[in-house]
Coordinates of C-alpha atoms (C1' of nucleotides) in Angstrom, one line a residue:
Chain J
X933 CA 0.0 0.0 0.0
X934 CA 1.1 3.3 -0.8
X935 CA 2.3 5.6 2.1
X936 CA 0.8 8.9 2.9
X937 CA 2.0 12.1 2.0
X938 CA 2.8 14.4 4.3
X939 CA 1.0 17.3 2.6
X940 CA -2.4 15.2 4.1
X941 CA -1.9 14.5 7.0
X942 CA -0.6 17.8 7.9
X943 CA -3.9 19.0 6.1
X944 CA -5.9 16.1 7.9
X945 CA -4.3 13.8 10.0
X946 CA -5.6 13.1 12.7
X947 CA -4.4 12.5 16.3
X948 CA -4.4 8.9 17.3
X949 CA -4.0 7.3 14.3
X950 CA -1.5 5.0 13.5
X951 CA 0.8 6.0 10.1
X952 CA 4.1 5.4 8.2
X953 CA 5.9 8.0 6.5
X954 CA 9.2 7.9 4.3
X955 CA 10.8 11.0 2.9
X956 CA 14.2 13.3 3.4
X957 CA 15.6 14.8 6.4
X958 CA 15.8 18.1 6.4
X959 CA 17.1 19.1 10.1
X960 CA 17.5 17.1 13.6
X961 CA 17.3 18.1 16.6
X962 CA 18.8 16.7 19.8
X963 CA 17.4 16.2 23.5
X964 CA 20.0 14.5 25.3
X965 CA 17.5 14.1 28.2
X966 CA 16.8 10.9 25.6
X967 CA 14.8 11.7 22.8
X968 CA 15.6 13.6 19.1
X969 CA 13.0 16.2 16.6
X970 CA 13.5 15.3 13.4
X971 CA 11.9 17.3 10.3
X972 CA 11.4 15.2 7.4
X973 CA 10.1 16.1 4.3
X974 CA 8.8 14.3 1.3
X975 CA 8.3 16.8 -1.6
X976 CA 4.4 16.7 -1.2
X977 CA 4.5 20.4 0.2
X978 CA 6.8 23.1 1.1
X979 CA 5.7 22.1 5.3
X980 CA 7.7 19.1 7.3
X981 CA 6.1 16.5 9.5
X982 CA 8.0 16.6 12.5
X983 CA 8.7 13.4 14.1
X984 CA 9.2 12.9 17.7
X985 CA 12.0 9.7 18.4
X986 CA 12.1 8.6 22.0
X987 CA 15.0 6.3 23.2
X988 CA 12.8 3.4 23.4
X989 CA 12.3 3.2 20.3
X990 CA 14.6 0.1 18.7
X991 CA 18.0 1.0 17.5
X992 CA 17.9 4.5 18.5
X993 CA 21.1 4.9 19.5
X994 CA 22.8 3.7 16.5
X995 CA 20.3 5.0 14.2
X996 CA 19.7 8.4 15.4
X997 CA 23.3 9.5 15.1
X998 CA 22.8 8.8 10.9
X999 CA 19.7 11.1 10.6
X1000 CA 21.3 13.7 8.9
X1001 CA 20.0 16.5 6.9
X1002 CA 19.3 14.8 3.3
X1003 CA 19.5 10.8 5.0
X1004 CA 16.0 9.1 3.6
X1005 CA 14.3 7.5 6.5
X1006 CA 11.0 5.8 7.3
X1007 CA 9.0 6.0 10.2
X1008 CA 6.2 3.9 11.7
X1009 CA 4.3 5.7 14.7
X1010 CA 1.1 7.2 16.7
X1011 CA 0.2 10.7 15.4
X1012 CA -0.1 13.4 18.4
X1013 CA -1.7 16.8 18.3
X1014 CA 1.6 18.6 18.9
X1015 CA 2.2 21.3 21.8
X1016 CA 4.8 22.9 19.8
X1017 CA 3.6 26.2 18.2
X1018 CA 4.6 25.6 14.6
X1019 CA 2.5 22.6 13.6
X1020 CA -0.9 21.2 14.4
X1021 CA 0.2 17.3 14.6
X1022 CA 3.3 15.4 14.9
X1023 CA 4.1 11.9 14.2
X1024 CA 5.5 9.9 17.9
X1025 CA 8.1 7.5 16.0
X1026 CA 7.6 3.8 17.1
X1027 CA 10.3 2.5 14.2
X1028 CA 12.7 4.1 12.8
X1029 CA 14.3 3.1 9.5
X1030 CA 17.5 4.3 8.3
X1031 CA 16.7 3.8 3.9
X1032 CA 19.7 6.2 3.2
X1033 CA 22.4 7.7 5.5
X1034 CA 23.6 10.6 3.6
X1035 CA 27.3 12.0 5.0
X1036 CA 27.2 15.4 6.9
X1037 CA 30.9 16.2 5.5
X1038 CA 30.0 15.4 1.9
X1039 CA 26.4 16.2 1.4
X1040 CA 26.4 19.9 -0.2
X1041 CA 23.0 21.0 1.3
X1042 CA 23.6 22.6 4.5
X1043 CA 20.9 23.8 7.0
X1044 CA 21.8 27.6 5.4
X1045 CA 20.5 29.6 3.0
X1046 CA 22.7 28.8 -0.4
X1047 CA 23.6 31.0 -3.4
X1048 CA 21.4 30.4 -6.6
X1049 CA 25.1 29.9 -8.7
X1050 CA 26.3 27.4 -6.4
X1051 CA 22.5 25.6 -6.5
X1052 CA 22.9 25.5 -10.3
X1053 CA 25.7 23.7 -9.6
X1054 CA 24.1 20.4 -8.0
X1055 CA 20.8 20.7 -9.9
X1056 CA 20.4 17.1 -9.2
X1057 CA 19.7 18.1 -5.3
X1058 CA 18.3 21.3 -5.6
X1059 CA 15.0 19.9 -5.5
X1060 CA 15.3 19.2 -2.3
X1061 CA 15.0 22.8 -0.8
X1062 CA 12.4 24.5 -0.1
X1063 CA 12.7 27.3 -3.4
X1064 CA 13.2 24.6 -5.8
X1065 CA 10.5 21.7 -4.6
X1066 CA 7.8 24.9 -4.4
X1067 CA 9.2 25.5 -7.9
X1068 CA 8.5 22.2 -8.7
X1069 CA 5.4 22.3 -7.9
X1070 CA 4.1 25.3 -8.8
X1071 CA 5.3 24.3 -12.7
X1072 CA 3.2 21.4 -12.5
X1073 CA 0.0 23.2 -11.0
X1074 CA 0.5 25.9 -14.0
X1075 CA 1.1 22.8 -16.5
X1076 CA -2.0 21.4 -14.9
X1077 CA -3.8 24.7 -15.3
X1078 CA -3.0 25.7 -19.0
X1079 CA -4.0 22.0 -20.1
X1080 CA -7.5 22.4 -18.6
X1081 CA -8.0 25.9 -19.7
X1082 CA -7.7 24.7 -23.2
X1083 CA -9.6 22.0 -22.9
X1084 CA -12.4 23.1 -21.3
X1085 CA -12.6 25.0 -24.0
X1086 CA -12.9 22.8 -26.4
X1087 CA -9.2 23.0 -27.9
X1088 CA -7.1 20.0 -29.1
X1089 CA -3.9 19.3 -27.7
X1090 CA -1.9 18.5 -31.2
X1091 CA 1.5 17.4 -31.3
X1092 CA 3.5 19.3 -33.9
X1093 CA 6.8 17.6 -34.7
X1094 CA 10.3 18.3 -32.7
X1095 CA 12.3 17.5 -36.0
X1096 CA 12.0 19.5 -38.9
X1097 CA 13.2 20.2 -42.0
X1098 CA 11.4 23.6 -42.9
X1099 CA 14.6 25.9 -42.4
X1100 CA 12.2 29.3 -42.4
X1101 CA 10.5 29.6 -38.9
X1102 CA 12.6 32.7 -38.5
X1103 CA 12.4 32.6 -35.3
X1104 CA 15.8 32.0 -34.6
X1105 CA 18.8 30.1 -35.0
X1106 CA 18.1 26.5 -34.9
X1107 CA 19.9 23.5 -33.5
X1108 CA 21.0 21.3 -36.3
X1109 CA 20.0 17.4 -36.3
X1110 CA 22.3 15.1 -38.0
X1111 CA 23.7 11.3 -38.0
X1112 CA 26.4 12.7 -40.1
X1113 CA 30.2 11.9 -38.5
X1114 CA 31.2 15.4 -37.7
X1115 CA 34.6 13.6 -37.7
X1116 CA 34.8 12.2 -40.7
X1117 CA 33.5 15.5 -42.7
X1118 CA 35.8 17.0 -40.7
X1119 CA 39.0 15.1 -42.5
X1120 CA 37.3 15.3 -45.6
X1121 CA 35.7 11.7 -45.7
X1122 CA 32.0 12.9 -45.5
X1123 CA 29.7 13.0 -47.9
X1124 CA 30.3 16.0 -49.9
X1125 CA 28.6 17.6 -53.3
X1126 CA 29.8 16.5 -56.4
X1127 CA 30.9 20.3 -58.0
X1128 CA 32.4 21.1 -61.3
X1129 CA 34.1 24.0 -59.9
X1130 CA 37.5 22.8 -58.1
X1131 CA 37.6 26.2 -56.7
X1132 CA 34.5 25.9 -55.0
X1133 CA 34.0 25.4 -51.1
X1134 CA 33.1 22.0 -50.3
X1135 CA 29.9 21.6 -49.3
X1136 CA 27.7 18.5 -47.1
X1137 CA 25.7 16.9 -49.4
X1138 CA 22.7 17.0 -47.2
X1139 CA 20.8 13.9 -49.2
X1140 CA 23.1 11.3 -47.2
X1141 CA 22.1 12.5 -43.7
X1142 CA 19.2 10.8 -41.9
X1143 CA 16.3 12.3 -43.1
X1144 CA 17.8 13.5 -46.6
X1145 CA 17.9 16.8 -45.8
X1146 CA 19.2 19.4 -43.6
X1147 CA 16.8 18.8 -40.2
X1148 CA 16.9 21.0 -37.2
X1149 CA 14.9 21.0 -33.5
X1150 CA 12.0 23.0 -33.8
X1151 CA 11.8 26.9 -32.6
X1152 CA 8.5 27.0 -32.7
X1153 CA 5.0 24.7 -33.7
X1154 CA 3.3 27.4 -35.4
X1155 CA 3.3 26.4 -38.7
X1156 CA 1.9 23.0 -38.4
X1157 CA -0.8 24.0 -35.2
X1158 CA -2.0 26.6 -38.2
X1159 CA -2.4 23.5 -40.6
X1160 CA -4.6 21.2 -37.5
X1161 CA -6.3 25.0 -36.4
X1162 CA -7.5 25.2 -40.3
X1163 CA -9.0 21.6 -40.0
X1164 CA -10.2 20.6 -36.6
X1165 CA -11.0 24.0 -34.5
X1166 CA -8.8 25.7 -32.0
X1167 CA -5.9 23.6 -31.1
X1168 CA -2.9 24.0 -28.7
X1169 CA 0.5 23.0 -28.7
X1170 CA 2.9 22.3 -25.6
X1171 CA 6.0 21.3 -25.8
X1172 CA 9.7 21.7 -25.8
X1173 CA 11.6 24.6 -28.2
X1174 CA 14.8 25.1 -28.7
X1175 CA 16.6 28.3 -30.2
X1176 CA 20.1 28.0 -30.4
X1177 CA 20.9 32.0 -30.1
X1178 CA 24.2 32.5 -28.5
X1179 CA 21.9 34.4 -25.1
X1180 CA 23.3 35.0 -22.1
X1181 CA 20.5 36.5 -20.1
X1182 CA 18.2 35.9 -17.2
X1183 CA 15.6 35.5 -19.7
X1184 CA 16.5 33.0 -22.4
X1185 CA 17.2 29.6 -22.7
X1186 CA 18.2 27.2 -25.2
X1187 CA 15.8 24.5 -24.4
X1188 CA 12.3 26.0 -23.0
X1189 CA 8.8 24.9 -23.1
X1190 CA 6.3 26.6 -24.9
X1191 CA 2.5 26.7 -25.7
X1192 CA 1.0 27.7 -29.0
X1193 CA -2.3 28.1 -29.1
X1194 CA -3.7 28.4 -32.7
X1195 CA -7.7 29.5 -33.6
X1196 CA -9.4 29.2 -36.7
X1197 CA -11.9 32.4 -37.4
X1198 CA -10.6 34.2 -34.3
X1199 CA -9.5 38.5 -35.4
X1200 CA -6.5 40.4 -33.1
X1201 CA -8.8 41.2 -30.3
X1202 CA -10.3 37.7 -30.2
X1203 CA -6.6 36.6 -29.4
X1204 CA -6.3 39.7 -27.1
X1205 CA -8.6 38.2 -24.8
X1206 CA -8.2 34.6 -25.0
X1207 CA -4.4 35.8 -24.0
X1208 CA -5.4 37.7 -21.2
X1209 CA -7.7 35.5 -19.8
X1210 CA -5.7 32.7 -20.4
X1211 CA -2.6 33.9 -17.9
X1212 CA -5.4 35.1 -15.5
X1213 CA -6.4 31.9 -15.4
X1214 CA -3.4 30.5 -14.4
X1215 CA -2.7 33.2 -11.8
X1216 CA -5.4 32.0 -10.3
X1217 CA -5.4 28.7 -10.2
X1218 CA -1.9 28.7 -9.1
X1219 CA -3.1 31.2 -5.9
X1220 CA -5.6 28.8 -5.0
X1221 CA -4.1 25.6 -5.4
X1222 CA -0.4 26.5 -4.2
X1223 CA -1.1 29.2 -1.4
X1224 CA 1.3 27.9 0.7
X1225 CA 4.2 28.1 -1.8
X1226 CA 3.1 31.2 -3.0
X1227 CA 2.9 32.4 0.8
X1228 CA 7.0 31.1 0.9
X1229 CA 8.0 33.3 -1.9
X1230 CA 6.1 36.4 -1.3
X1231 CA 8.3 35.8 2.0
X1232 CA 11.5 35.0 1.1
X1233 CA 11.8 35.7 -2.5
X1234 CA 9.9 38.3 -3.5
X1235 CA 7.9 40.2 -1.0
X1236 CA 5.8 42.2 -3.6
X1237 CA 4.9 39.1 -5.6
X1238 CA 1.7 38.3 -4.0
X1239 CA 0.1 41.9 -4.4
X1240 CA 1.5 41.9 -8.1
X1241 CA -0.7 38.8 -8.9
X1242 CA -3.3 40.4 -7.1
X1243 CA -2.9 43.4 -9.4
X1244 CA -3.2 41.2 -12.7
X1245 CA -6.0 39.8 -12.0
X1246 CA -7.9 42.6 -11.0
X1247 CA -7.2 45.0 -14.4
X1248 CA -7.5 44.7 -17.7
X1249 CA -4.7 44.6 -19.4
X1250 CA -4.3 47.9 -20.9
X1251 CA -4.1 47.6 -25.1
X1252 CA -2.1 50.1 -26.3
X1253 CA -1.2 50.3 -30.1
X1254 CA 2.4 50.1 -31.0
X1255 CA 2.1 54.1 -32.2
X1256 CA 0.1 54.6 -29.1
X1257 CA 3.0 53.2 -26.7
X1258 CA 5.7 55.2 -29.3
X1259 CA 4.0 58.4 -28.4
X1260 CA 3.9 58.1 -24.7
X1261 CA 7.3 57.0 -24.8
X1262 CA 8.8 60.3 -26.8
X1263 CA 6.5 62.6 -24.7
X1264 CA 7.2 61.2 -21.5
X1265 CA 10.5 63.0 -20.9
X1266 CA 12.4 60.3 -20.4
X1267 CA 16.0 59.9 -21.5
X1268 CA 16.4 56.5 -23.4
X1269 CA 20.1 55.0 -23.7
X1270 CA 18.3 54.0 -27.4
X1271 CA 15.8 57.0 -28.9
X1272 CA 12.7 56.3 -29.5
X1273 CA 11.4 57.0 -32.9
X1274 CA 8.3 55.5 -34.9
X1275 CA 9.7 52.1 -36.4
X1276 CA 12.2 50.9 -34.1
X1277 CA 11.6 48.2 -32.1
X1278 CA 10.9 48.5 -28.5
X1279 CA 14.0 47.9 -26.1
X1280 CA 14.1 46.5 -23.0
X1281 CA 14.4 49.7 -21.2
X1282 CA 11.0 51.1 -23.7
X1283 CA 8.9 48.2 -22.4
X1284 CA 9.8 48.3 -18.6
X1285 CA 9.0 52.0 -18.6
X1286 CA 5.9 51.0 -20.1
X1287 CA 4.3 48.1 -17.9
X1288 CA 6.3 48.9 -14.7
X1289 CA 6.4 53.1 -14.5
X1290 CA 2.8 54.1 -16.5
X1291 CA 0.9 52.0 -16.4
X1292 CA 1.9 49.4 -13.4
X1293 CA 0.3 46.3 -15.1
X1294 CA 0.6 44.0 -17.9
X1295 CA -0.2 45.5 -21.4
X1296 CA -0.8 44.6 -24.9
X1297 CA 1.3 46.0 -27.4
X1298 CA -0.6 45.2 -30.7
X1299 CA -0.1 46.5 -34.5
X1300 CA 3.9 46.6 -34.8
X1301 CA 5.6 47.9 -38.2
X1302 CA 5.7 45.4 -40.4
X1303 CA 9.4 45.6 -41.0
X1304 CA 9.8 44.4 -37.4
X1305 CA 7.8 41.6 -37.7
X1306 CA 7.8 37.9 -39.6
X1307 CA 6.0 37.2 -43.0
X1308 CA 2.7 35.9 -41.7
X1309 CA 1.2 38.1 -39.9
X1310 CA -1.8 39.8 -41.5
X1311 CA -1.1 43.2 -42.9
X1312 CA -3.3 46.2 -42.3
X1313 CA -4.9 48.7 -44.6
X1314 CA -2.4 51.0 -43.3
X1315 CA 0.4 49.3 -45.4
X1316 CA 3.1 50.6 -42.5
X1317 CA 1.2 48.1 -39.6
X1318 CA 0.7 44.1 -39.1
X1319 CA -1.9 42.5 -36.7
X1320 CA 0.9 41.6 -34.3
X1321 CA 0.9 41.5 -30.3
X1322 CA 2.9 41.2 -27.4
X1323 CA 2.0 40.9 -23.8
X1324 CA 4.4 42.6 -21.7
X1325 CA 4.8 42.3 -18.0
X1326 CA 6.3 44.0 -15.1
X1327 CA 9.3 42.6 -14.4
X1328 CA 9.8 39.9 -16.6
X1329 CA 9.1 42.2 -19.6
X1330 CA 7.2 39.9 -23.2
X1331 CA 5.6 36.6 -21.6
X1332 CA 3.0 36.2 -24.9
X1333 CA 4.0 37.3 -28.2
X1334 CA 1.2 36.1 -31.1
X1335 CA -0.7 37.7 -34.0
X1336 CA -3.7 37.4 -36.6
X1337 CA -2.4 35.2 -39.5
X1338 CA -1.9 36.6 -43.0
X1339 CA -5.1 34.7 -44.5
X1340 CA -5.0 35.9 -48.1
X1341 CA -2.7 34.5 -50.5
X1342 CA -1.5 37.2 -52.3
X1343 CA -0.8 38.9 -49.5
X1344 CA 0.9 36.6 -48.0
X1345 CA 3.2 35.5 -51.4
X1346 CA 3.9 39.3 -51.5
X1347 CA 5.3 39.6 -47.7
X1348 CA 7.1 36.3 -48.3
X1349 CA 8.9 38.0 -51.1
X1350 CA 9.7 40.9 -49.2
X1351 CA 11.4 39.0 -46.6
X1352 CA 13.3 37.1 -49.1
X1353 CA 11.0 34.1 -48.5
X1354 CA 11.0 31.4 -51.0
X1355 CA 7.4 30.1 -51.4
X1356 CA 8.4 26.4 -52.4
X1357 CA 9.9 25.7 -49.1
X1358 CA 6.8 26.9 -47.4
X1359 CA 4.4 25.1 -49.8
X1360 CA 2.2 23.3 -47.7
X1361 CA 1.8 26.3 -45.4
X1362 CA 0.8 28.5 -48.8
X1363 CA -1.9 25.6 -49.4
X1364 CA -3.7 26.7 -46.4
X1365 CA -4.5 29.6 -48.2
X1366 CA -5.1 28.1 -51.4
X1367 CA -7.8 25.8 -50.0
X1368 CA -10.0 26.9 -47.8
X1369 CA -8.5 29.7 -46.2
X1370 CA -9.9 31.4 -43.3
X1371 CA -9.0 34.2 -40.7
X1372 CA -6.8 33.0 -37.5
X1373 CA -4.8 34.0 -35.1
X1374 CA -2.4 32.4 -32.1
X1375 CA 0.2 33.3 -29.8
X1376 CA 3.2 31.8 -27.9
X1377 CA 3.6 31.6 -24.2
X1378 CA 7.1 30.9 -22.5
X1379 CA 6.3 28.3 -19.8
X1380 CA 9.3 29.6 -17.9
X1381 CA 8.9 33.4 -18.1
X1382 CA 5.1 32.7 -16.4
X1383 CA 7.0 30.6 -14.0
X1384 CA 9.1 33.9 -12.7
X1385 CA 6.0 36.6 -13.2
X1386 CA 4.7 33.5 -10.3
X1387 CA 7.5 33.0 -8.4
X1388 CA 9.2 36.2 -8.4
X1389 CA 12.4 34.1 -9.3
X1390 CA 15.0 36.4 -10.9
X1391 CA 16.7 34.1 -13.3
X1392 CA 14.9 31.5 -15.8
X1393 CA 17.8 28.9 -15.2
X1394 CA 15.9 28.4 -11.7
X1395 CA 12.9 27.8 -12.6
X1396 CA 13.3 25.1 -15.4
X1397 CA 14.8 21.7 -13.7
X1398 CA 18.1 21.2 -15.6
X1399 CA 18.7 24.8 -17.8
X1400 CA 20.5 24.6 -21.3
X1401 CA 21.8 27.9 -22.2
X1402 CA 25.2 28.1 -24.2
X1403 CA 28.5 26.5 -22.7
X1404 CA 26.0 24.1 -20.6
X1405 CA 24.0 21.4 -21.0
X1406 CA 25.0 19.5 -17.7
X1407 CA 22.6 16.5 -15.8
Chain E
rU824 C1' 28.2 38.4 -29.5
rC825 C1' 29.2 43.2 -26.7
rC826 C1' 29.8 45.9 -21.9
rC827 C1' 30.6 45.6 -16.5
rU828 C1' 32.1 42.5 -12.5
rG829 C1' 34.0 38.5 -9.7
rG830 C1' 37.0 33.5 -8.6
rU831 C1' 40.3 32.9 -0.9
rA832 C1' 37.9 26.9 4.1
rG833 C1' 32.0 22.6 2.6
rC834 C1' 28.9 27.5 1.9
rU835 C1' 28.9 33.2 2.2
rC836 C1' 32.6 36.5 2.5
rA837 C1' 37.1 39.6 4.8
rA838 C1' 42.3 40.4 4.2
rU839 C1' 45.1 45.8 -1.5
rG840 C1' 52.6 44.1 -1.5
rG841 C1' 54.8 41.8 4.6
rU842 C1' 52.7 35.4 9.6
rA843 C1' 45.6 33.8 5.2
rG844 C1' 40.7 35.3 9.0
rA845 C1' 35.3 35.5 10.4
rG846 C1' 30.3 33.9 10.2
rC847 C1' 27.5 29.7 8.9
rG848 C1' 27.9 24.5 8.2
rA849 C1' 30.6 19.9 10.1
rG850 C1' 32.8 16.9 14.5
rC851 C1' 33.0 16.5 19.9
rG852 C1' 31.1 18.2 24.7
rG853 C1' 27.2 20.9 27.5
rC854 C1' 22.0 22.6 27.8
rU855 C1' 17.0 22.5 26.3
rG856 C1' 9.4 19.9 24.1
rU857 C1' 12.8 21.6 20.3
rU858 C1' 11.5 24.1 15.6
rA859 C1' 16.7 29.3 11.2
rA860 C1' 17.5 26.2 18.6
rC861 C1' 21.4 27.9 22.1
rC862 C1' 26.7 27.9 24.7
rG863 C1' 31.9 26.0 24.5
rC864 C1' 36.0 23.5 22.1
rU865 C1' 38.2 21.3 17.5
rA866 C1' 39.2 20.2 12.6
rG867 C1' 39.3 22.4 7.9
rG868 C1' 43.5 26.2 2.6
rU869 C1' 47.9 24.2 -4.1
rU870 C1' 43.9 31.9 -2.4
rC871 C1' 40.8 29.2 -10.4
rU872 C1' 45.0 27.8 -14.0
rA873 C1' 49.7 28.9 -16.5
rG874 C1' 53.5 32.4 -17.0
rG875 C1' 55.8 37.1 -15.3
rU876 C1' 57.4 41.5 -11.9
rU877 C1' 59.3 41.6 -6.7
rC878 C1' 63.7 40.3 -1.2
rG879 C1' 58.5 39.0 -0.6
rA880 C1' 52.2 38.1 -4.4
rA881 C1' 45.5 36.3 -2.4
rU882 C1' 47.0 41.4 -3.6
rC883 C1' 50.6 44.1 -9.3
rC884 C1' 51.1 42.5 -14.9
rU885 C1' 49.9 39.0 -19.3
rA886 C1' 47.0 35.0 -21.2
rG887 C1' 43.4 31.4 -20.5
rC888 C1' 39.2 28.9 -18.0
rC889 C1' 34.8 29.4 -15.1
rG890 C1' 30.7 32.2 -12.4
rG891 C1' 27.4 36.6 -11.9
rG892 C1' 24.9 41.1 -13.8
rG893 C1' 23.4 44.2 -18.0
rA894 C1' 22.5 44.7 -23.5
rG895 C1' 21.0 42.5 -28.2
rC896 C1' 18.0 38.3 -30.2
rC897 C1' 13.1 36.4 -28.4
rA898 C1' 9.1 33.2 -25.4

RNA sequence: UCCCUGGUAGCUCAAUGGUAGAGCGAGCGGCUGUUAACCGCUAGGUUCUAGGUUCGAAUCCUAGCCGGGGAGCCA
């Protein structure tokens, strides 16, 4: 039979029942007068159960003196209501099971505070304090969260492909997937093109690799959600991305996960406020269903966090037009280390000033110069402007950016030519609006940049389990 | 990729050209229904690496490696 977690019976346990725990140590503490407080921890929530060990019970002795911070033990005993100020119940320990001694002078997590740099370091124990297993859990409540959102809606979850071979997403630089021997091209043995021109540089001759053709990891499911979105009704995607951008920021990784929901027959402001309610809806969920680990990082981490969620969800998010949020930003009498002039593209500094300093909540930026922005987003009658948006937010700056789709097919040929598109490669995208074309529109949420508007975290290579980012790929 | 900054005990840091220290953690002892426990004692160092300057280098110089912050790219 499975054991009980400690999150229950802290929540209901009740005194005089018999139980069995097993989880982590976390600290011990001695009464020589003959008996030992132990709080133990099994991940279940951010509270420990603590355990009360008398000398009678078997093997103390010996045993105690190995319940160190991170041993695993399991203990069989008589729940008390527990005169001790911090906790409601307490377990009375009748056996005590040593599963895992774990060394004081080796184990690296002490019963201190620790640096985030020297956490990332042993990212296969960080789990096991309290900021990382509420990290943990709040990820899954928010995974949790977006999957119902959708469906209850009625969306399909689709799975668009990891591997691909459509070179154009232009979202970024791309990983490159190959079974090629990198050695062997290297020394000049790989498969190379046949050329007439001595002269010329040697090039891979891509039709040998696996898939007979260059293949990279995806940056984004976009392309194919729009092809399911055009067939069976609003669809979602969630899974991993990877851009391969040489970033070095708090912001960026090189492995993140992503959700990309795609809608057939929805305009801008449809997509406006599926966005808005859509990370309202995980705010919320994540208030109610992780208050305690919430509660731990308004308190330790960031003490403002819990009245900034509070904030979100109750305003609208302001929409302000990209020319709107250019005006405020040249009449504002600010100095700006980069000027602000109609057509640039909002820095850093630009959007902070925006959702932090006038207006104090998330915003929607929406209707971005076209020159800014990729080849399928549908162009205004303007000519200058494209149905794009971004959702900014304070302190972690763009958590959404999406857009209306560029439906009609001349349109769309004549932006692909403008960004120096070729139209073959993108063939079965251009078919969409061949056949059947409709208006639609989608965005992109980071998983991990919602995980630090949450937490209040400061860097996204805490709030992912094992980070990729350039120069490391460790665990 | 660019700019700034740092690398000293297990961890966080001090020592700015002259005998490498503190707090926390750990070990031992004491005390206590304790709960970031408390008090005392002890152990713990190739000062990131390689060169150089100097009577003498953690400290100054050169190169490299690694960490952190900011910017760009974006989610």
């Amino acid at each position: 039979m499975p054991l009980p977690r400690i999150a229950q019976i802290l929540l209901e346990g009740q005194p005089g029942t018999a139980i069995e725990v097993a989880g982590w140590v976390r600290t011990r503490r001695d009464n020589k007068g003959g008996f030992s407080f132990i709080e133990l921890n099994d991940g279940s929530c951010m509270s420990n159960l603590q355990i009360v060990v008398d000398s009678s019970v078997p093997g103390y002795t010996e045993t105690i003196k190995l319940v160190t911070t991170g041993a695993s033990i399991r203990v069989a005993g008589e729940l008390k209501a527990s005169p001790g100020a911090k906790q409601r119940v307490e377990l009375h320990a009748q056996t005590l099971t040593l599963l895992g001694p774990a060394d004081a002078l080796k184990y690296p997590l002490q019963k201190k505070g620790h640096s985030w740099e020297f956490l990332r370091e042993i990212a296969h124990l960080r789990p096991r304090t309290n900021t990382f297993g509420a990290i943990a859990r709040v990820r899954n409540t928010v995974c949790y969260s977006i999957h119902r959102f959708f469906q209850e809606r009625g969306f399909l979850y689709v799975h668009t492909p990891i591997i691909t071979t459509s070179d154009c997403e232009g979202a970024g630089e791309m990983f490159q997937v190959t079974t090629l021997d990198l050695d062997k091209v290297a020394a000049g043995k790989g498969p190379l093109q046949k050329s007439d021109n001595p002269a010329a540089a040697p090039a891979i001759d891509y039709t040998q690799d696996f898939f007979g053709k260059k293949a990279s990891l995806t940056v984004s499911g976009q392309l194919e959600g729009e092809t399911f979105a055009t067939a069976v009704g609003p669809v979602y995607t969630f899974g991993p991305t990877f851009r391969a951008e040489n970033s070095n920021t708090t912001r960026h990784l090189a492995e993140f996960w992503m959700i990309e929901p795609e809608m057939p027959f929805y305009e801008l402001t449809d997509n406006m406020q599926l966005a808005e309610d859509f990370i309202k809806t995980i705010v919320r969920d994540v208030l109610r269903d992780r208050t305690e680990d919430m509660e731990f990082f308004n308190e330790r981490i960031d003490k403002t966090i819990l009245a900034t969620l509070k904030n979100i969800l109750d305003h609208d998010f302001k929409r302000v037009s990209y020319t709107e949020a250019v005006e405020i930003l040249t009449k504002c009498g600010q100095t700006w280390e980069y000027p602000v002039e109609w057509g640039i593209n909002l820095q850093a500094e630009h959007e902070r000033y925006l959702t932090e300093k006038h207006f104090g909540q998330p915003i929607i930026v929406y209707d971005y110069p076209r020159t800014l922005k990729p080849f399928y987003m549908k162009c205004n009658a303007d000519g200058k402007t494209v149905r794009a948006m971004d959702v900014l937010v304070p302190g972690v700056g763009e958590i959404i950016g999406g857009s209306q789709r560029e439906e009609d097919l001349d349109t769309l040929l004549a932006r692909m030519q403008e960004c120096h598109l070729n139209p073959e490669d993108y063939w079965w995208y251009v078919d969409l609006r061949r056949y059947g074309t409709v208006p639609h529109a989608g965005f992109g949420l980071g998983l991990e940049r919602v995980l630090l508007l949450l937490t209040g975290m400061q860097n996204i290579r805490d709030v992912i389990p094992y980070p990729r980012f350039p120069g490391s790929a460790d665990f």
